């Protein structure tokens, strides 16, 4: 285990970004083989311990094993090819060093984050990972979200026509759009997942438009150049120099949009990552949260050993050993049913536990991000020879990695069910509902 971090200056670590459970810093100190080109991921804790959006409790995996590493090795590595995952290493961290870093970084954190959580100062380990946004000319982060329509078998007659027509993201965007401006309302994830050039282009243009409108404020699309996050209002020239030939005059944002889409399309159409994510999400969530809650209610309504429990009540966080057994069972079911879900679940506690863990893991895949890393083209782009004036200086294909595959807390089941009801209740009043096309239904991933 690397025991070096606490000997570096906190000034060597630059704030990059943060999500619901972790905060990320990039190393910017003197060249050092172990640290150069790396980022440090630190766990966060909620300021209020009752916050159900907090990450799952640490898995009992030893004094210095990080739960993120343990979950990756035990669960994620069995479900995602290694080529699509960043390299992760456990490192020791000192409490006093963490306190100093937290003090320095606090002014750089978004206000919305500062009021809900902070760096966990009691942790003894952290995660050192490849810096996927640094060291390349251009890096693009996309959060693709839900890539499937639910199976109708376990939906109520009231929700079935709604949920099987409009995808979860589009319905949720409608609900949030009235109050939030950073929602890419024209973006449908199923377009991005489709593998169809026209539809993927539509998705990219919708993400770009929302990125411009919010000045980079959406979390579904982030653009980086040499490790620095770009904003449309201030970095048009830099982005233009990356997307077009150096001889081309600065382009307007609308023209840059076409170059952006052209640069990303070949990789997004070629990568198997979207098929994989959609398959994992779909097969880990065969019941929908609605069907899962109904199964819970059926079991506890007839359980004579205890009083009926509300959905998610007293649910215990899974151990690492339980996760390992779950993956065995899940992979066996995938092989037996070729990715489809036949019939209904058996009303047994063991079956309920399986579907609860499956839904947690599905949520992990629904909330992950992908990073596209573009290097400089090693030779003159072929498009330049074909007379295209704005040939990109970037390599034609980008490296693709999946990030933020973190464990979710089982305490969030209740909140997820409540949110699902709010989304559907709001969308049922839409006069012209959106029709989302699930092109990957029935597609099996080995």
C-alpha angles and dihedrals in degrees: 000000000000111000101184110091097087091054091062123085115259084230088068090068120076123200111247109168144305140220135195096292109019142039121213131215128182123219112247102164135103113322110276123166096226096046107029111103093015138116128210118226115201126189120241131210129208118254086224113050091210092064105125091197090068117112121266118279116270114278114243097249105137138290098292105019111111114229091224091057092044092051091047094051097041100039117007098045089058092053103037126049112250092238090069096050129081119238111260128195132183115238132183119241131194121231095227091049090051091050092053092047091049091052093049096046100043096089090052095055121096113261091236089060098043093060095054109036148003141196112293102246093189097063118113097195139040137182125261111200141172113280098239096179098046129071095032130094093236134009125181125196118202125183101203097184123189114010104186146048115242125257107261094218096086100037125100120251088250097054101031098084091046101045095043093052105042123038122239095250095052092048091047091048088056091052094047096038093077092060106023129058097195095074118113092221096177094051118101115188091209088066090055092048095045100088088221114129095220094047095044088051090052090052093050093048091050091051091047092050091051090045090054094042092053095038090242094318100128120095094212092073130030126168124204134186118197091338097313122112113236130222124201092226095059111016106053094115093050093047091046091054089054097045100041137039116279090242092060117098118241111289129219118250092258091055091045089054090063091049091047092052091045091052095050101038100078092054096043092050094047102043119093090209095100093051089050095049093046092049094049093046093047099045093043091051104042094142102044116228086278093059092043091054090048091052090050091051093049093052098045094041089065098035106115093184095074144008115279112277124218115242109291094003114149091355110162123226110251119250123231090255090053091050090052091052091046093055089052090053094043095051090048090053092048090054094045097047099031090234097308128111114229121194128342130305120266112252096241131123092239090052091048091051090052093053093045091055090043091055092050091053092045088054089054091056092043092055101042127107134220125221122210112199117197122193127191115282110261090220139012109303113257089231090066089062089052092060098256103151098207098048111172118245088211125100112268094238127045129210110251125211133172116224140177095044092156128160116259125221118250087220088077095068092091093049092048092053091049092049091049091055092048091051095050094042089055095044096049087072094057109115096206107031119198118251111221118194118218102207094175099056107132094013110136123208116203 
